[in-house]
Amino acid sequence: MKPERFSAIRHACKMLRRNFRGYGLLSVTIVLSFSILLGYLCFVDAALYNRYKELFAAPEQVVIAYTYDREPVKIQAFSHMARYADPKAQMYYYVETAAPLTQFGNVTANLTFLPAGNYPVYQEVFSKDGTWNAAQEIRPILGRTSFSLKENEAIVNESFYAALGGDGTFPMELTVPFSWADGTTAVFSLQIVGVCGDEGIPQDMVKIAPDASGKMSGIVQIYLPQSILQGKSAADMENPKRAAWFYSENPQKIADCADQLQLAVNAVCRTQKSATEQIRVQKATKAAIAAIMLLLLGVNLYSSFSNALAERKYEIGIKRAIGASAWAIVRQFFMEGLLVMLANILLSVLLVADFLCVYKLYRLFAVGEQWVIAVSPYSAAMFGVCSIALTLVFCILFAYRSTQVEVVQYLKAE
C-alpha cells in the first residue's frame, strides 16, 4: 500500500475518533439493521437444516412397501413388478405384528420377523414436528453386530433391555406369548443376543421403566428370525403387516409400482423431494423478506448518514476555504464511511454468532436437542452482496454529498 493511502487511513481514523459521538449514533443503526438481516437469514437456515437434517441423511435409494392383507398376493405382485422395473434392485420380505406382553404390565411388543441372512433393517421414523417421515437404518449397539439371527435369538430395543435389568451380559432369556388368528397360542422362548436403538418407536412410548409396583407400560421392539414360526406364516397371524424392502438406484420406479397396487409406501426419495420443494419456497420467501429489510435498512442508513454529514458542514467549509480539493474531501469521507461500515458489519456478524451460540446452548440444556448452527451459501452470498452493495453505495453517496456543501453561504451564516 502506498504511503499516501496509509496517510488517508490514519487521517480517517483520526476523524472517526474526533467525531465519535456522531459515528456512534450512526453505528447503532448500522449494527442493529445488519444484525436483524443476518440474524433472520441465519435463523431460517438453521431452522430448515435442523428440521430436515435426519431426512437428508437417510439413503434415498430405500423403498419400503407394505400391506395388512393376510394373503401374500399383493406383496408378491409388487415384488414382480418392482424387479421388472429395476432388475438390479436388492430386496427381501419381512413380517411385523403386535403382541401384548402382559407379564410386564401394559406393554405391547412390535415383533419383526426377519428372513435368514445378514440384511439391513430399516424402520419408519417421523420428525418431531410431524412434517416428514422416512426410513432409517437400525443398527445393533450392544451384543450381536448384525441382524443375522438363529431360530430362538432376538434383538430388542435399548429402553426395553434396560427395563429388563440388562447389564451388557448376553444371552438373556425372554418369553413372548403369541396368539394366532385361529385362537391357538404359542410361546416363543427367546435368547436376547443384542440391543438396538429406540428408533422407530414414538418418543413418548420409549421409556418403560417399572413403576412402584414393578409394572411397565409402553411399546417395545423385538426382532426375531422367521424360522421361529415353524411352518406358520403371516396368513396365520391375526394382524400381520407384510412388507417388502427395496434398495434401488431408481427408487421412484419402485414407489410407482407400489402405488399401482395401492400399497402403503415409504419412499425416502419422495419425502426428500417434498422437503426440497418446501426449502425452495422458503428460499423465495426469504429473498422477498430480505429485500424488504434491505429497503428499510437503506432508508435508515440514508437518514443516519445525512445526519452525520450535517454535523460536519462547518468542517467541510473550513477545509474547502483553506484550499482542500473536492477530491480530497471525497476521499476522506469515502474512507471514513468505508471504515465505519466494515467495522459495524463485522460487529453485526459477531453479535449474531453469539446469539446463535446462546440459542444452541438453550436448545441443548432446556430441550435436550442437538441444534446445529447452519448457514446456507445462498444466505451467505445474499448477505455479502447486500453488505458490499450498501457499503459502496452509501460511502460513495456520503462522499459525493460532502462536496455539495455550499461553502461560502455556510461560512457566511456562521
mmCIF file of C-alpha atoms in Angstrom, residues 131-406:
data_model
loop_
_atom_site.group_PDB
_atom_site.id
_atom_site.type_symbol
_atom_site.label_atom_id
_atom_site.label_comp_id
_atom_site.label_asym_id
_atom_site.label_seq_id
_atom_site.Cartn_x
_atom_site.Cartn_y
_atom_site.Cartn_z
ATOM 1 C CA THR A 131 -43.630 -32.636 8.906
ATOM 2 C CA TRP A 132 -41.951 -35.687 7.340
ATOM 3 C CA ASN A 133 -41.354 -39.407 7.650
ATOM 4 C CA ALA A 134 -38.555 -41.535 6.267
ATOM 5 C CA ALA A 135 -36.879 -44.922 6.565
ATOM 6 C CA GLN A 136 -33.891 -45.009 8.898
ATOM 7 C CA GLU A 137 -31.452 -47.879 9.246
ATOM 8 C CA ILE A 138 -31.388 -49.588 12.633
ATOM 9 C CA ARG A 139 -28.063 -50.961 13.866
ATOM 10 C CA PRO A 140 -27.258 -53.095 16.917
ATOM 11 C CA ILE A 141 -25.370 -51.103 19.544
ATOM 12 C CA LEU A 142 -24.684 -53.905 22.045
ATOM 13 C CA GLY A 143 -24.008 -57.601 21.662
ATOM 14 C CA ARG A 144 -24.678 -59.003 18.179
ATOM 15 C CA THR A 145 -23.279 -56.778 15.460
ATOM 16 C CA SER A 146 -25.839 -57.754 12.782
ATOM 17 C CA PHE A 147 -29.447 -58.919 12.443
ATOM 18 C CA SER A 148 -28.410 -62.407 11.313
ATOM 19 C CA LEU A 149 -30.412 -64.441 13.867
ATOM 20 C CA LYS A 150 -30.762 -68.135 14.610
ATOM 21 C CA GLU A 151 -34.044 -69.837 15.485
ATOM 22 C CA ASN A 152 -34.533 -68.597 19.068
ATOM 23 C CA GLU A 153 -32.321 -65.496 19.068
ATOM 24 C CA ALA A 154 -33.664 -61.975 19.320
ATOM 25 C CA ILE A 155 -32.580 -58.335 19.383
ATOM 26 C CA VAL A 156 -34.535 -55.792 21.446
ATOM 27 C CA ASN A 157 -34.516 -52.008 21.743
ATOM 28 C CA GLU A 158 -32.299 -50.414 24.381
ATOM 29 C CA SER A 159 -35.059 -48.992 26.620
ATOM 30 C CA PHE A 160 -36.697 -52.400 26.912
ATOM 31 C CA TYR A 161 -33.340 -54.032 27.594
ATOM 32 C CA ALA A 162 -32.617 -51.509 30.349
ATOM 33 C CA ALA A 163 -36.078 -52.068 31.883
ATOM 34 C CA LEU A 164 -35.388 -55.808 31.932
ATOM 35 C CA GLY A 165 -32.285 -55.129 34.002
ATOM 36 C CA GLY A 166 -29.798 -55.857 31.242
ATOM 37 C CA ASP A 167 -26.198 -55.229 32.238
ATOM 38 C CA GLY A 168 -24.472 -55.958 28.927
ATOM 39 C CA THR A 169 -24.266 -59.707 29.512
ATOM 40 C CA PHE A 170 -25.615 -61.933 26.703
ATOM 41 C CA PRO A 171 -27.599 -64.046 26.119
ATOM 42 C CA MET A 172 -30.566 -63.012 28.238
ATOM 43 C CA GLU A 173 -33.769 -65.051 28.399
ATOM 44 C CA LEU A 174 -37.144 -63.620 27.346
ATOM 45 C CA THR A 175 -40.522 -65.329 26.956
ATOM 46 C CA VAL A 176 -43.039 -63.901 24.481
ATOM 47 C CA PRO A 177 -46.615 -65.300 24.445
ATOM 48 C CA PHE A 178 -48.187 -65.148 20.994
ATOM 49 C CA SER A 179 -51.760 -65.696 19.773
ATOM 50 C CA TRP A 180 -52.570 -66.999 16.295
ATOM 51 C CA ALA A 181 -55.648 -65.998 14.287
ATOM 52 C CA ASP A 182 -57.337 -69.367 14.927
ATOM 53 C CA GLY A 183 -57.270 -68.791 18.681
ATOM 54 C CA THR A 184 -54.335 -71.054 19.472
ATOM 55 C CA THR A 185 -51.332 -69.718 21.318
ATOM 56 C CA ALA A 186 -47.599 -70.193 21.180
ATOM 57 C CA VAL A 187 -44.772 -69.233 23.474
ATOM 58 C CA PHE A 188 -41.522 -68.002 21.965
ATOM 59 C CA SER A 189 -38.627 -68.726 24.309
ATOM 60 C CA LEU A 190 -36.007 -66.250 23.167
ATOM 61 C CA GLN A 191 -32.374 -65.576 23.876
ATOM 62 C CA ILE A 192 -31.627 -61.857 23.674
ATOM 63 C CA VAL A 193 -28.278 -61.606 21.908
ATOM 64 C CA GLY A 194 -28.182 -57.910 21.001
ATOM 65 C CA VAL A 195 -29.603 -54.452 21.581
ATOM 66 C CA CYS A 196 -30.539 -51.791 19.033
ATOM 67 C CA GLY A 197 -31.559 -48.150 19.425
ATOM 68 C CA ASP A 198 -35.047 -46.821 20.110
ATOM 69 C CA GLU A 199 -35.517 -45.517 16.555
ATOM 70 C CA GLY A 200 -38.956 -46.059 15.086
ATOM 71 C CA ILE A 201 -40.733 -46.006 18.463
ATOM 72 C CA PRO A 202 -42.704 -42.853 19.399
ATOM 73 C CA GLN A 203 -40.663 -40.915 21.938
ATOM 74 C CA ASP A 204 -43.493 -40.780 24.463
ATOM 75 C CA MET A 205 -43.656 -44.596 24.349
ATOM 76 C CA VAL A 206 -39.951 -45.388 24.652
ATOM 77 C CA LYS A 207 -39.430 -45.003 28.387
ATOM 78 C CA ILE A 208 -40.899 -48.080 30.044
ATOM 79 C CA ALA A 209 -39.111 -48.122 33.383
ATOM 80 C CA PRO A 210 -41.040 -50.127 36.032
ATOM 81 C CA ASP A 211 -43.250 -48.143 38.402
ATOM 82 C CA ALA A 212 -43.509 -48.662 42.181
ATOM 83 C CA SER A 213 -45.489 -51.877 41.646
ATOM 84 C CA GLY A 214 -42.856 -53.271 39.271
ATOM 85 C CA LYS A 215 -45.171 -52.975 36.245
ATOM 86 C CA MET A 216 -44.266 -51.303 32.977
ATOM 87 C CA SER A 217 -46.191 -49.670 30.130
ATOM 88 C CA GLY A 218 -45.227 -48.644 26.622
ATOM 89 C CA ILE A 219 -44.124 -50.049 23.281
ATOM 90 C CA VAL A 220 -41.066 -52.232 22.756
ATOM 91 C CA GLN A 221 -39.350 -53.584 19.668
ATOM 92 C CA ILE A 222 -38.258 -57.198 19.235
ATOM 93 C CA TYR A 223 -36.532 -58.593 16.134
ATOM 94 C CA LEU A 224 -36.872 -62.355 15.595
ATOM 95 C CA PRO A 225 -35.963 -64.811 12.816
ATOM 96 C CA GLN A 226 -38.779 -66.082 10.585
ATOM 97 C CA SER A 227 -37.622 -69.613 11.277
ATOM 98 C CA ILE A 228 -39.145 -69.381 14.769
ATOM 99 C CA LEU A 229 -42.604 -69.561 13.182
ATOM 100 C CA GLN A 230 -42.019 -73.291 12.479
ATOM 101 C CA GLY A 231 -44.054 -73.650 9.324
ATOM 102 C CA LYS A 232 -46.596 -70.937 10.005
ATOM 103 C CA SER A 233 -46.710 -67.654 8.086
ATOM 104 C CA ALA A 234 -48.291 -64.204 8.118
ATOM 105 C CA ALA A 235 -51.534 -65.774 6.899
ATOM 106 C CA ASP A 236 -51.825 -67.466 10.301
ATOM 107 C CA MET A 237 -51.394 -64.201 12.230
ATOM 108 C CA GLU A 238 -54.276 -62.050 13.413
ATOM 109 C CA ASN A 239 -52.998 -58.625 12.292
ATOM 110 C CA PRO A 240 -49.927 -59.111 10.111
ATOM 111 C CA LYS A 241 -48.074 -56.408 8.252
ATOM 112 C CA ARG A 242 -46.412 -57.819 5.144
ATOM 113 C CA ALA A 243 -43.588 -55.668 3.867
ATOM 114 C CA ALA A 244 -41.009 -55.655 1.116
ATOM 115 C CA TRP A 245 -37.751 -53.741 1.455
ATOM 116 C CA PHE A 246 -36.014 -52.496 -1.701
ATOM 117 C CA TYR A 247 -32.724 -50.776 -2.325
ATOM 118 C CA SER A 248 -32.725 -49.377 -5.861
ATOM 119 C CA GLU A 249 -30.897 -46.787 -7.909
ATOM 120 C CA ASN A 250 -34.343 -45.955 -9.372
ATOM 121 C CA PRO A 251 -36.440 -45.697 -6.209
ATOM 122 C CA GLN A 252 -39.140 -43.615 -7.882
ATOM 123 C CA LYS A 253 -39.958 -46.507 -10.229
ATOM 124 C CA ILE A 254 -40.235 -48.887 -7.280
ATOM 125 C CA ALA A 255 -42.554 -46.480 -5.453
ATOM 126 C CA ASP A 256 -44.699 -46.101 -8.582
ATOM 127 C CA CYS A 257 -45.172 -49.890 -8.695
ATOM 128 C CA ALA A 258 -46.427 -49.809 -5.090
ATOM 129 C CA ASP A 259 -48.853 -47.013 -5.996
ATOM 130 C CA GLN A 260 -50.326 -49.058 -8.829
ATOM 131 C CA LEU A 261 -51.211 -51.826 -6.371
ATOM 132 C CA GLN A 262 -52.435 -49.310 -3.770
ATOM 133 C CA LEU A 263 -49.839 -50.402 -1.248
ATOM 134 C CA ALA A 264 -48.688 -48.154 1.562
ATOM 135 C CA VAL A 265 -45.202 -46.964 0.666
ATOM 136 C CA ASN A 266 -42.341 -45.279 2.466
ATOM 137 C CA ALA A 267 -40.068 -43.804 -0.204
ATOM 138 C CA VAL A 268 -37.257 -41.624 1.093
ATOM 139 C CA CYS A 269 -36.753 -40.091 -2.356
ATOM 140 C CA ARG A 270 -40.314 -38.727 -2.367
ATOM 141 C CA THR A 271 -40.027 -37.276 1.118
ATOM 142 C CA GLN A 272 -36.718 -35.637 0.242
ATOM 143 C CA LYS A 273 -38.218 -34.207 -2.953
ATOM 144 C CA SER A 274 -41.143 -32.763 -0.998
ATOM 145 C CA ALA A 275 -38.730 -31.270 1.561
ATOM 146 C CA THR A 276 -36.638 -29.771 -1.256
ATOM 147 C CA GLU A 277 -39.736 -28.070 -2.652
ATOM 148 C CA GLN A 278 -40.555 -26.620 0.755
ATOM 149 C CA ILE A 279 -36.984 -25.365 1.104
ATOM 150 C CA ARG A 280 -37.251 -23.739 -2.340
ATOM 151 C CA VAL A 281 -40.436 -21.958 -1.283
ATOM 152 C CA GLN A 282 -38.723 -20.851 1.924
ATOM 153 C CA LYS A 283 -35.803 -19.552 -0.133
ATOM 154 C CA ALA A 284 -38.117 -17.398 -2.272
ATOM 155 C CA THR A 285 -39.885 -16.122 0.843
ATOM 156 C CA LYS A 286 -36.550 -15.424 2.484
ATOM 157 C CA ALA A 287 -35.381 -13.447 -0.556
ATOM 158 C CA ALA A 288 -38.557 -11.325 -0.551
ATOM 159 C CA ILE A 289 -38.323 -10.586 3.183
ATOM 160 C CA ALA A 290 -34.600 -9.845 2.860
ATOM 161 C CA ALA A 291 -35.377 -7.378 0.038
ATOM 162 C CA ILE A 292 -37.914 -5.574 2.244
ATOM 163 C CA MET A 293 -35.451 -5.487 5.129
ATOM 164 C CA LEU A 294 -32.757 -4.217 2.754
ATOM 165 C CA LEU A 295 -35.033 -1.367 1.648
ATOM 166 C CA LEU A 296 -35.751 -0.390 5.257
ATOM 167 C CA LEU A 297 -32.044 -0.646 6.027
ATOM 168 C CA GLY A 298 -31.268 1.660 3.106
ATOM 169 C CA VAL A 299 -33.733 4.279 4.336
ATOM 170 C CA ASN A 300 -32.268 4.138 7.849
ATOM 171 C CA LEU A 301 -28.717 4.390 6.557
ATOM 172 C CA TYR A 302 -29.554 7.336 4.307
ATOM 173 C CA SER A 303 -31.101 9.214 7.192
ATOM 174 C CA SER A 304 -28.231 8.370 9.533
ATOM 175 C CA PHE A 305 -25.526 9.335 7.032
ATOM 176 C CA SER A 306 -27.362 12.584 6.293
ATOM 177 C CA ASN A 307 -27.418 13.439 9.992
ATOM 178 C CA ALA A 308 -23.713 12.623 10.328
ATOM 179 C CA LEU A 309 -22.917 14.787 7.309
ATOM 180 C CA ALA A 310 -24.974 17.726 8.612
ATOM 181 C CA GLU A 311 -22.760 17.875 11.698
ATOM 182 C CA ARG A 312 -19.658 18.130 9.509
ATOM 183 C CA LYS A 313 -20.648 21.045 7.243
ATOM 184 C CA TYR A 314 -18.573 23.573 9.137
ATOM 185 C CA GLU A 315 -15.530 21.292 8.963
ATOM 186 C CA ILE A 316 -16.019 20.815 5.227
ATOM 187 C CA GLY A 317 -16.380 24.548 4.716
ATOM 188 C CA ILE A 318 -13.126 25.281 6.564
ATOM 189 C CA LYS A 319 -11.200 22.654 4.579
ATOM 190 C CA ARG A 320 -12.519 23.949 1.281
ATOM 191 C CA ALA A 321 -11.756 27.528 2.322
ATOM 192 C CA ILE A 322 -8.105 26.728 3.054
ATOM 193 C CA GLY A 323 -7.668 25.036 -0.314
ATOM 194 C CA ALA A 324 -8.684 21.379 0.070
ATOM 195 C CA SER A 325 -9.772 19.946 -3.276
ATOM 196 C CA ALA A 326 -13.128 18.297 -3.859
ATOM 197 C CA TRP A 327 -11.318 15.000 -4.494
ATOM 198 C CA ALA A 328 -9.563 15.226 -1.112
ATOM 199 C CA ILE A 329 -12.925 15.729 0.604
ATOM 200 C CA VAL A 330 -14.465 12.842 -1.339
ATOM 201 C CA ARG A 331 -11.584 10.523 -0.476
ATOM 202 C CA GLN A 332 -11.694 11.462 3.212
ATOM 203 C CA PHE A 333 -15.427 10.888 3.628
ATOM 204 C CA PHE A 334 -15.381 7.737 1.491
ATOM 205 C CA MET A 335 -12.628 6.292 3.675
ATOM 206 C CA GLU A 336 -14.477 7.237 6.882
ATOM 207 C CA GLY A 337 -17.725 5.710 5.643
ATOM 208 C CA LEU A 338 -15.914 2.563 4.500
ATOM 209 C CA LEU A 339 -14.227 2.044 7.871
ATOM 210 C CA VAL A 340 -17.486 2.640 9.764
ATOM 211 C CA MET A 341 -19.451 0.235 7.570
ATOM 212 C CA LEU A 342 -16.830 -2.543 7.669
ATOM 213 C CA ALA A 343 -16.365 -2.298 11.434
ATOM 214 C CA ASN A 344 -20.101 -2.367 12.076
ATOM 215 C CA ILE A 345 -20.744 -5.256 9.672
ATOM 216 C CA LEU A 346 -18.049 -7.252 11.469
ATOM 217 C CA LEU A 347 -19.630 -6.361 14.815
ATOM 218 C CA SER A 348 -23.033 -7.470 13.490
ATOM 219 C CA VAL A 349 -21.601 -10.845 12.454
ATOM 220 C CA LEU A 350 -20.077 -11.330 15.917
ATOM 221 C CA LEU A 351 -23.338 -10.396 17.669
ATOM 222 C CA VAL A 352 -25.395 -12.798 15.535
ATOM 223 C CA ALA A 353 -22.842 -15.584 16.078
ATOM 224 C CA ASP A 354 -23.017 -15.035 19.855
ATOM 225 C CA PHE A 355 -26.824 -15.071 19.774
ATOM 226 C CA LEU A 356 -26.886 -18.338 17.808
ATOM 227 C CA CYS A 357 -24.419 -19.948 20.233
ATOM 228 C CA VAL A 358 -26.573 -18.908 23.189
ATOM 229 C CA TYR A 359 -29.672 -20.287 21.460
ATOM 230 C CA LYS A 360 -27.824 -23.531 20.709
ATOM 231 C CA LEU A 361 -26.980 -23.921 24.407
ATOM 232 C CA TYR A 362 -30.589 -23.173 25.322
ATOM 233 C CA ARG A 363 -31.831 -25.922 22.990
ATOM 234 C CA LEU A 364 -29.277 -28.324 24.424
ATOM 235 C CA PHE A 365 -29.978 -27.780 28.115
ATOM 236 C CA ALA A 366 -33.646 -26.761 28.077
ATOM 237 C CA VAL A 367 -34.953 -29.033 25.299
ATOM 238 C CA GLY A 368 -32.241 -31.708 25.100
ATOM 239 C CA GLU A 369 -31.811 -31.205 21.349
ATOM 240 C CA GLN A 370 -28.577 -31.066 19.400
ATOM 241 C CA TRP A 371 -29.416 -27.891 17.493
ATOM 242 C CA VAL A 372 -26.924 -27.254 14.699
ATOM 243 C CA ILE A 373 -25.953 -23.767 13.558
ATOM 244 C CA ALA A 374 -26.105 -23.770 9.760
ATOM 245 C CA VAL A 375 -25.849 -21.018 7.160
ATOM 246 C CA SER A 376 -26.505 -21.807 3.504
ATOM 247 C CA PRO A 377 -24.176 -20.488 0.772
ATOM 248 C CA TYR A 378 -27.241 -18.728 -0.668
ATOM 249 C CA SER A 379 -27.793 -16.724 2.519
ATOM 250 C CA ALA A 380 -24.085 -16.010 2.943
ATOM 251 C CA ALA A 381 -23.931 -14.732 -0.638
ATOM 252 C CA MET A 382 -27.112 -12.689 -0.131
ATOM 253 C CA PHE A 383 -25.739 -11.031 2.991
ATOM 254 C CA GLY A 384 -22.367 -10.473 1.305
ATOM 255 C CA VAL A 385 -23.948 -8.826 -1.734
ATOM 256 C CA CYS A 386 -26.200 -6.668 0.463
ATOM 257 C CA SER A 387 -23.266 -5.633 2.644
ATOM 258 C CA ILE A 388 -20.961 -4.781 -0.247
ATOM 259 C CA ALA A 389 -23.674 -3.007 -2.210
ATOM 260 C CA LEU A 390 -24.847 -0.900 0.728
ATOM 261 C CA THR A 391 -21.288 -0.132 1.782
ATOM 262 C CA LEU A 392 -20.232 1.086 -1.660
ATOM 263 C CA VAL A 393 -23.467 2.934 -2.417
ATOM 264 C CA PHE A 394 -23.631 4.837 0.855
ATOM 265 C CA CYS A 395 -19.897 5.504 1.090
ATOM 266 C CA ILE A 396 -19.930 6.956 -2.418
ATOM 267 C CA LEU A 397 -23.142 8.879 -1.694
ATOM 268 C CA PHE A 398 -21.684 10.102 1.614
ATOM 269 C CA ALA A 399 -18.522 11.231 -0.123
ATOM 270 C CA TYR A 400 -20.372 12.862 -3.026
ATOM 271 C CA ARG A 401 -22.767 14.800 -0.790
ATOM 272 C CA SER A 402 -19.812 16.097 1.204
ATOM 273 C CA THR A 403 -18.761 18.075 -1.905
ATOM 274 C CA GLN A 404 -22.228 19.606 -2.332
ATOM 275 C CA VAL A 405 -21.957 21.792 0.767
ATOM 276 C CA GLU A 406 -22.408 25.487 -0.129
#
